[in-house]
XYZ file of C-alpha atoms in Angstrom:
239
model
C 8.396 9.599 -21.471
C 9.604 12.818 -22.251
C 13.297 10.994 -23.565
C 10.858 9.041 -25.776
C 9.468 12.531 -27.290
C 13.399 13.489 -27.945
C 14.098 10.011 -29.640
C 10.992 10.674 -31.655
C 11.818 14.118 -32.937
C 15.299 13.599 -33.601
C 14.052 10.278 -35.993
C 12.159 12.600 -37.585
C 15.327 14.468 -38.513
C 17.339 11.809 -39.158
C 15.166 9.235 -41.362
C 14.297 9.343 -45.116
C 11.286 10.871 -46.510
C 10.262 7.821 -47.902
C 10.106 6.126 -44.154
C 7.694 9.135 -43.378
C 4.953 9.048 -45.778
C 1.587 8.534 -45.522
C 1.301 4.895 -44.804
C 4.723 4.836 -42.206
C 2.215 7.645 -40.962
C -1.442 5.698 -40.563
C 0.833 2.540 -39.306
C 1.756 4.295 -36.500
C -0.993 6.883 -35.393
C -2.972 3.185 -35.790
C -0.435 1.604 -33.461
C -0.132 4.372 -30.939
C -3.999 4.398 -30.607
C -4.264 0.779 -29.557
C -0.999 0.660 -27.653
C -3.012 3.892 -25.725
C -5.993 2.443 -25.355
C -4.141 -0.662 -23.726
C -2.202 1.802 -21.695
C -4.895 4.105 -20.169
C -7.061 0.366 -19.439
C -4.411 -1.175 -17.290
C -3.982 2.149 -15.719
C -7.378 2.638 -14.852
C -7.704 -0.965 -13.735
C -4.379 -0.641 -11.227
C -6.142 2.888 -10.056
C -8.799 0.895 -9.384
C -7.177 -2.001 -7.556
C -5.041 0.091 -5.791
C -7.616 2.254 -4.674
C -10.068 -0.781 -3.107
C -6.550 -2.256 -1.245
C -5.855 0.990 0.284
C -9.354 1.527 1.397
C -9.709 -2.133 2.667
C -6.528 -1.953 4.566
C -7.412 1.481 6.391
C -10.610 -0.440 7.497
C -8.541 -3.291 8.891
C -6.465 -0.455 10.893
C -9.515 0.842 11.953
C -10.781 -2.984 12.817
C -7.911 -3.974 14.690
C -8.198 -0.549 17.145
C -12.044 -1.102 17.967
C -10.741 -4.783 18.619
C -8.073 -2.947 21.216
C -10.524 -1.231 22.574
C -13.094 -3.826 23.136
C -9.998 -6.208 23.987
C -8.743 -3.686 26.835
C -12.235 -3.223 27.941
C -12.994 -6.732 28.705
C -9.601 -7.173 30.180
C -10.179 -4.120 32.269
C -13.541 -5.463 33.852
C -12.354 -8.545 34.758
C -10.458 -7.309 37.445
C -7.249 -6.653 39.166
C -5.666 -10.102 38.646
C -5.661 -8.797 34.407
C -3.668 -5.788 34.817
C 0.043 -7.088 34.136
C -1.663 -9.009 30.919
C -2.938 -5.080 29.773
C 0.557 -3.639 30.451
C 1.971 -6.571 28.125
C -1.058 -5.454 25.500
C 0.331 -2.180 25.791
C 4.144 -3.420 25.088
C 2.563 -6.001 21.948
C 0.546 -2.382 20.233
C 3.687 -0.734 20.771
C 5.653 -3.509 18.664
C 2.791 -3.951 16.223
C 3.045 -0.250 15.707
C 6.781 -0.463 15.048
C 6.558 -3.417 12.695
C 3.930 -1.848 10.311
C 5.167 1.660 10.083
C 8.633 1.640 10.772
C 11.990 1.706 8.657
C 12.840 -1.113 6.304
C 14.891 -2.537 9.068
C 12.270 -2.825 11.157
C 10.184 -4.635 8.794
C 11.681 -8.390 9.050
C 9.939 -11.369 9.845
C 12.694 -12.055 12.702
C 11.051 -12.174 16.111
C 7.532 -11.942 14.489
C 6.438 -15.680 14.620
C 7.072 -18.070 17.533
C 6.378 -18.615 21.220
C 9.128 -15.585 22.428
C 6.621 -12.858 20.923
C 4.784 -10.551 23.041
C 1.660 -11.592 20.937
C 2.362 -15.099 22.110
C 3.088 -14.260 25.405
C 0.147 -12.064 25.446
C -2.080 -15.013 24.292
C -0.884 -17.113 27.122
C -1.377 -14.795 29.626
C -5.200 -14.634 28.962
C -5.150 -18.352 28.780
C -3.235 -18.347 32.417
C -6.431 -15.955 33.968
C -7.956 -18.264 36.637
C -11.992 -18.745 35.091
C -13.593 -19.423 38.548
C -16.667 -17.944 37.839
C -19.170 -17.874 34.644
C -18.646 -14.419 34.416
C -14.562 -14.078 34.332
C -14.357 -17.459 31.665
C -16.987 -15.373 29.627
C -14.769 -12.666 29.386
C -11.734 -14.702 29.197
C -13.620 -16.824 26.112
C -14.166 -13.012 24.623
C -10.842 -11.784 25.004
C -9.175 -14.582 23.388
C -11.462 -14.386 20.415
C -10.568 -10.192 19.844
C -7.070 -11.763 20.322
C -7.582 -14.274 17.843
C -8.726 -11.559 15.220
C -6.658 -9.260 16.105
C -3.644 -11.258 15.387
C -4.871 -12.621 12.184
C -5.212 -8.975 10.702
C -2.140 -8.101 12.253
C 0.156 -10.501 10.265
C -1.773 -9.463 7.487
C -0.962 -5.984 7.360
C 2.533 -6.932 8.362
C 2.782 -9.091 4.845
C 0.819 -6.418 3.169
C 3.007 -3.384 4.574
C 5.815 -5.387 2.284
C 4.280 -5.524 -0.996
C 4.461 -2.901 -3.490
C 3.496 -2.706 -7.586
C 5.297 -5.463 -9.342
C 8.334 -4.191 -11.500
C 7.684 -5.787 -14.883
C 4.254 -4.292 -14.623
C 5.525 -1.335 -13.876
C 8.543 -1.638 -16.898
C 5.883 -2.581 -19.329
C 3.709 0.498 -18.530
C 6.413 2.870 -18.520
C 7.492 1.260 -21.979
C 4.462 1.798 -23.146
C 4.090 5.393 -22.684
C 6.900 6.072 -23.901
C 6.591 4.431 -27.254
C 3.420 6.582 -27.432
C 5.344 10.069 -26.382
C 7.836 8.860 -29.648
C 4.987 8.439 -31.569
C 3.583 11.629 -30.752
C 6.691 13.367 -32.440
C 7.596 10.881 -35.076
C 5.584 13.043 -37.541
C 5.037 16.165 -36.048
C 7.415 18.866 -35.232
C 8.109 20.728 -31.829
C 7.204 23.964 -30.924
C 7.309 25.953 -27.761
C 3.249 25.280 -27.305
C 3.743 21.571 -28.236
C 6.626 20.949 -26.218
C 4.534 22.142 -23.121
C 2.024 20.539 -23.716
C 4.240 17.161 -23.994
C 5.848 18.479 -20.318
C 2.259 18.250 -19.158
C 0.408 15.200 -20.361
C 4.463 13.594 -19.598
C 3.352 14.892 -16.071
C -0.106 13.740 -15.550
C 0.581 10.304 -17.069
C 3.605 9.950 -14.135
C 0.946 11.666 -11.625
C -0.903 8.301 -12.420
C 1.727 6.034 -11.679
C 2.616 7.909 -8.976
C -0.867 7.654 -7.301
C -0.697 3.390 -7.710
C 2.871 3.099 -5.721
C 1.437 5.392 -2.879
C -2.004 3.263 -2.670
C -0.344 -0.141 -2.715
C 2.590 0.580 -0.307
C -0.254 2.332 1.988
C 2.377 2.364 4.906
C 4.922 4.487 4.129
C 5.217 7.579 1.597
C 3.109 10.461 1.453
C -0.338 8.824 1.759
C 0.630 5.827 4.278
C -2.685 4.890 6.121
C -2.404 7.120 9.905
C -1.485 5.128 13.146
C -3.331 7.275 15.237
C -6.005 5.241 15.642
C -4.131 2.643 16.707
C -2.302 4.578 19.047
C -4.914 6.459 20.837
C -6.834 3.519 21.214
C -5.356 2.467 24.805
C -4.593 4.764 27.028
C -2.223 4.749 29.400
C -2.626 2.820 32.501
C -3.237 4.312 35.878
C -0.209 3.530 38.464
């Protein structure tokens, strides 16, 4: 943006009076307005997306470690025989954990899908648990089910831990504002009060775009969604 200032002044300096007249001068202040207005709507309206998908995906985080909770709960009253299954649920958070908020490496589909995961092998394990009684089959019906929803937001996350703002979007905004900071000095020379005041509205504008990436790659950056919630929500298990 502020490169798009410099090409503007030195234009200034460098074309004919005639291409700076009155006219050349409505032309453009009429261009820059709508080119601004178009700007500051598709900001708002990615602030505004951004904003609802970072706030729906902290609830799912928040979802998924009541669903631990309740999951380990249930698992927990039905007995002894359902102790190795919580160690596994233990290993699978652990994994889960890794997948969403780890490194780039970390973050491939490889070993995510199939019947070798621990969620798999965590799913067959509560299928395994002998339902002699009413009660333990009740609670082996409700654990599957927490399993069943917690796996579904799980992958979800996973896909949405991947996505990010779309570069063209991103190319064509950044365009944008630049063509308007060229604008800006086109007709207008720079002074020391100007040229700060460029620096800042140069600064707020990126402050903007800065806000979107963080919101729609909530898992890493300086605003990632916490794990803690996740990660205090099963304690270790007694020996």
């Amino acid at each position: 943006m502020l490169l798009g200032a410099v090409v503007g002044a030195l234009l200034r300096r460098l074309l004919p009076d005639h291409h700076l007249d009155d006219h050349a001068r409505d032309i453009v202040r009429l261009g820059a307005g709508l080119v601004g207005t178009i700007a500051a709507l598709v900001l708002g309206l990615l602030i505004n997306s951004a904003n609802s998908s970072y706030e729906a995906q902290r609830g799912e985080i928040r979802q998924i470690a009541a669903n631990l909770i309740l999951l380990d709960a249930v698992l927990d009253q039905y007995g002894e025989e359902a102790k190795p299954t919580r160690v596994l649920l233990r290993e699978a958070v652990v994994q889960m954990i890794e997948r969403i908020w780890g490194d780039q490496a970390s973050r491939n589909s490889a070993g995510l899908y199939g019947s070798g995961t621990l969620a798999s092998r965590l799913y067959a394990d509560l299928h395994a648990l002998p339902t002699g009684t009413p009660v333990k089959s009740a609670l082996v019906a409700e654990a599957l089910q927490l399993t069943v929803s917690t796996s579904q937001a799980r992958l979800a996350l996973f896909e949405q831990s991947r996505s990010g703002l779309p570069v063209p979007t991103l190319i064509v905004l950044v365009f944008w504002l630049t063509v308007l900071f060229a604008s800006y000095c086109l007709f207008s020379p720079v002074n020391p009060t100007s040229a700060v005041a460029l620096v800042l509205v140069a600064l707020s504008a990126s402050a903007a775009l800065f806000l979107i990436i963080e919101m729609v790659q909530p898992f890493s950056g300086l605003m990632q969604i916490s794990s803690v919630p996740i990660r205090a929500a099963l304690p270790p298990l007694a020996p």
